[in-house]
Short mmCIF file of C-alpha atoms in Angstrom, two decimals:
data_model
loop_
_atom_site.label_atom_id
_atom_site.label_comp_id
_atom_site.label_asym_id
_atom_site.label_seq_id
_atom_site.Cartn_x
_atom_site.Cartn_y
_atom_site.Cartn_z
CA MET K 1 -20.76 -7.01 8.36
CA ARG K 2 -22.28 -3.90 7.17
CA ARG K 3 -20.28 -0.71 5.74
CA ASP K 4 -19.00 1.47 8.95
CA SER K 5 -17.14 4.59 8.66
CA PHE K 6 -13.74 3.31 7.48
CA TYR K 7 -15.41 1.46 4.63
CA SER K 8 -17.30 4.70 3.71
CA ALA K 9 -13.83 6.34 3.82
CA ALA K 10 -12.36 4.12 1.43
CA LEU K 11 -15.52 4.49 -0.82
CA GLU K 12 -14.92 8.16 -0.64
CA GLU K 13 -11.40 7.60 -1.83
CA ALA K 14 -12.63 6.02 -5.01
CA LYS K 15 -14.83 8.62 -5.66
CA LYS K 16 -12.14 11.06 -5.31
CA GLY K 17 -10.41 8.59 -8.02
CA LEU K 18 -13.30 8.89 -10.27
CA LYS K 19 -13.82 12.47 -10.11
CA SER K 20 -10.31 13.29 -11.11
CA GLY K 21 -10.35 11.08 -14.00
CA GLY K 22 -9.16 7.37 -12.57
CA ILE K 23 -10.39 4.09 -11.66
CA PRO K 24 -12.64 4.31 -8.88
CA ILE K 25 -10.95 1.91 -6.21
CA GLY K 26 -9.71 2.91 -2.83
CA SER K 27 -8.23 1.82 0.40
CA VAL K 28 -7.89 2.81 3.90
CA ILE K 29 -5.62 1.14 6.40
CA VAL K 30 -6.80 1.54 9.91
CA HIS K 31 -4.74 1.16 13.08
CA GLU K 32 -6.33 1.12 16.63
CA GLY K 33 -9.41 2.64 15.35
CA LYS K 34 -7.67 5.49 13.62
CA ILE K 35 -6.91 5.73 9.67
CA ILE K 36 -2.97 5.89 9.06
CA GLY K 37 -3.05 5.76 5.23
CA ARG K 38 -5.81 6.55 2.84
CA GLY K 39 -5.78 6.21 -1.23
CA HIS K 40 -7.08 5.57 -4.35
CA ASN K 41 -6.02 4.42 -7.65
CA GLN K 42 -3.94 6.85 -9.28
CA ARG K 43 -2.01 5.44 -12.38
CA ILE K 44 -4.22 7.23 -14.86
CA GLN K 45 -3.77 10.79 -12.70
CA LYS K 46 0.53 9.95 -12.26
CA GLY K 47 1.05 7.64 -15.20
CA SER K 48 2.02 5.03 -12.37
CA PRO K 49 2.01 1.22 -13.42
CA ILE K 50 1.88 0.54 -9.42
CA LEU K 51 -0.77 3.25 -7.89
CA HIS K 52 -3.43 1.04 -6.95
CA GLY K 53 -5.76 2.14 -4.65
CA GLU K 54 -3.84 -0.06 -1.43
CA MET K 55 -0.47 0.65 -2.77
CA ASP K 56 -1.45 4.69 -2.63
CA ALA K 57 -2.88 3.66 1.34
CA PHE K 58 0.39 2.28 2.01
CA GLU K 59 2.34 5.13 0.08
CA ASN K 60 0.49 7.77 2.30
CA ALA K 61 0.53 5.60 5.64
CA GLY K 62 4.83 6.51 5.34
CA ARG K 63 6.79 4.31 7.03
CA GLN K 64 5.54 2.27 10.25
CA LYS K 65 7.08 -0.45 12.44
CA ALA K 66 5.86 -4.01 11.46
CA SER K 67 4.34 -4.36 15.00
CA VAL K 68 1.74 -1.25 13.44
CA TYR K 69 1.12 -2.92 10.43
CA ARG K 70 0.42 -6.61 12.29
CA ASN K 71 -2.06 -4.83 14.18
CA SER K 72 -4.13 -3.17 11.71
CA VAL K 73 -6.63 -3.64 9.12
CA LEU K 74 -7.00 -2.85 5.45
CA TYR K 75 -10.50 -1.45 3.83
CA THR K 76 -10.47 -1.99 0.24
CA THR K 77 -13.73 -0.95 -2.28
CA LEU K 78 -12.67 -3.81 -4.53
CA SER K 79 -10.86 -7.37 -4.19
CA PRO K 80 -6.93 -6.79 -3.88
CA CYS K 81 -4.75 -7.83 -7.14
CA SER K 82 -1.53 -9.95 -6.99
CA MET K 83 0.31 -6.91 -6.28
CA CYS K 84 -1.31 -5.61 -3.43
CA THR K 85 -2.10 -9.04 -1.94
CA GLY K 86 1.82 -9.20 -1.93
CA ALA K 87 1.88 -6.10 -0.10
CA ILE K 88 -0.46 -6.84 2.61
CA LEU K 89 0.80 -10.51 2.89
CA LEU K 90 4.47 -8.42 2.95
CA TYR K 91 3.62 -6.03 5.80
CA GLU K 92 1.43 -9.12 7.18
CA ILE K 93 -1.80 -7.32 7.82
CA PRO K 94 -4.04 -9.82 9.80
CA LYS K 95 -7.65 -8.31 8.15
CA VAL K 96 -9.11 -7.34 5.41
CA ILE K 97 -12.30 -5.67 4.23
CA ILE K 98 -13.35 -5.89 0.73
CA GLY K 99 -16.50 -4.17 -0.47
CA GLU K 100 -16.95 -6.01 -3.40
CA ASN K 101 -15.85 -9.13 -5.73
CA GLN K 102 -18.39 -9.27 -8.29
CA ASN K 103 -16.86 -7.74 -11.03
CA PHE K 104 -13.18 -8.67 -9.99
CA LYS K 105 -12.29 -11.36 -8.00
CA GLY K 106 -8.11 -11.05 -7.06
CA ALA K 107 -5.88 -13.13 -4.96
CA GLU K 108 -8.69 -13.43 -1.94
CA ASN K 109 -7.88 -18.00 -2.21
CA LEU K 110 -3.85 -16.64 -1.40
CA LEU K 111 -5.15 -13.98 1.27
CA LYS K 112 -7.02 -16.61 3.14
CA GLU K 113 -4.61 -19.38 2.53
CA SER K 114 -1.69 -17.08 4.58
CA GLY K 115 -3.75 -16.62 7.22
CA VAL K 116 -5.52 -13.43 6.74
CA GLU K 117 -9.36 -12.77 7.47
CA VAL K 118 -10.96 -11.54 4.37
CA VAL K 119 -14.59 -10.40 4.81
CA VAL K 120 -16.54 -9.32 1.26
CA LEU K 121 -18.98 -6.74 2.11
CA ASN K 122 -21.07 -6.99 -1.30
CA ASP K 123 -21.82 -3.36 -0.45
CA GLU K 124 -24.52 -2.95 -3.88
CA GLU K 125 -22.70 0.99 -4.27
CA THR K 126 -19.65 -0.08 -5.19
CA ILE K 127 -20.62 -2.94 -7.23
CA LYS K 128 -22.57 -0.57 -9.05
CA MET K 129 -20.00 2.27 -9.33
CA MET K 130 -17.06 -0.46 -10.42
CA GLY K 131 -19.45 -1.77 -13.04
CA GLU K 132 -20.41 0.98 -15.26
CA PHE K 133 -16.87 2.12 -15.40
CA ILE K 134 -15.89 -1.24 -16.46
CA ALA K 135 -18.64 -0.98 -19.03
CA ASN K 136 -17.85 2.31 -19.64
CA PHE K 137 -13.63 2.16 -19.96
CA PRO K 138 -12.65 -1.62 -20.40
CA GLU K 139 -9.21 -0.56 -22.00
CA ILE K 140 -8.39 1.30 -19.41
CA TRP K 141 -9.81 -1.52 -17.04
CA ASN K 142 -7.65 -4.22 -18.58
CA GLU K 143 -5.02 -2.43 -18.73
CA ASP K 144 -5.13 -2.00 -15.11
CA ILE K 145 -5.66 -5.82 -14.27
CA GLY K 146 -2.70 -6.49 -16.76
CA GLU K 147 -4.66 -7.68 -19.69
#
């Protein structure tokens, strides 16, 4: 699978996060061909322990019926951590498109074992952006992943 307009929207969210002084991870939730939630990691900007890109996208999607999430696709620029994976499983999102998992591999196996379709794009721009961030801000990165 190649980058599409929805993944491009998630990547733009990641760039927005980086530009505002945060960690460059973005996400969008797509239902029936329309973005219903978008977000980016805002742990730094808002001093939040939980506002990862995926969690921000869920928050911005607002209250949705369970059936909406069960028929949605979540796009994220980085492999989801265990917290974000938990939200994906809780709301039974059936498919997750991941920009890259070379800089960090989250709980992809748990997603797959739970029946979620996982697609990894290995997007070069995303790999480079995340790798540079980790190299330049290792303490912030380690805090984000709980190390």
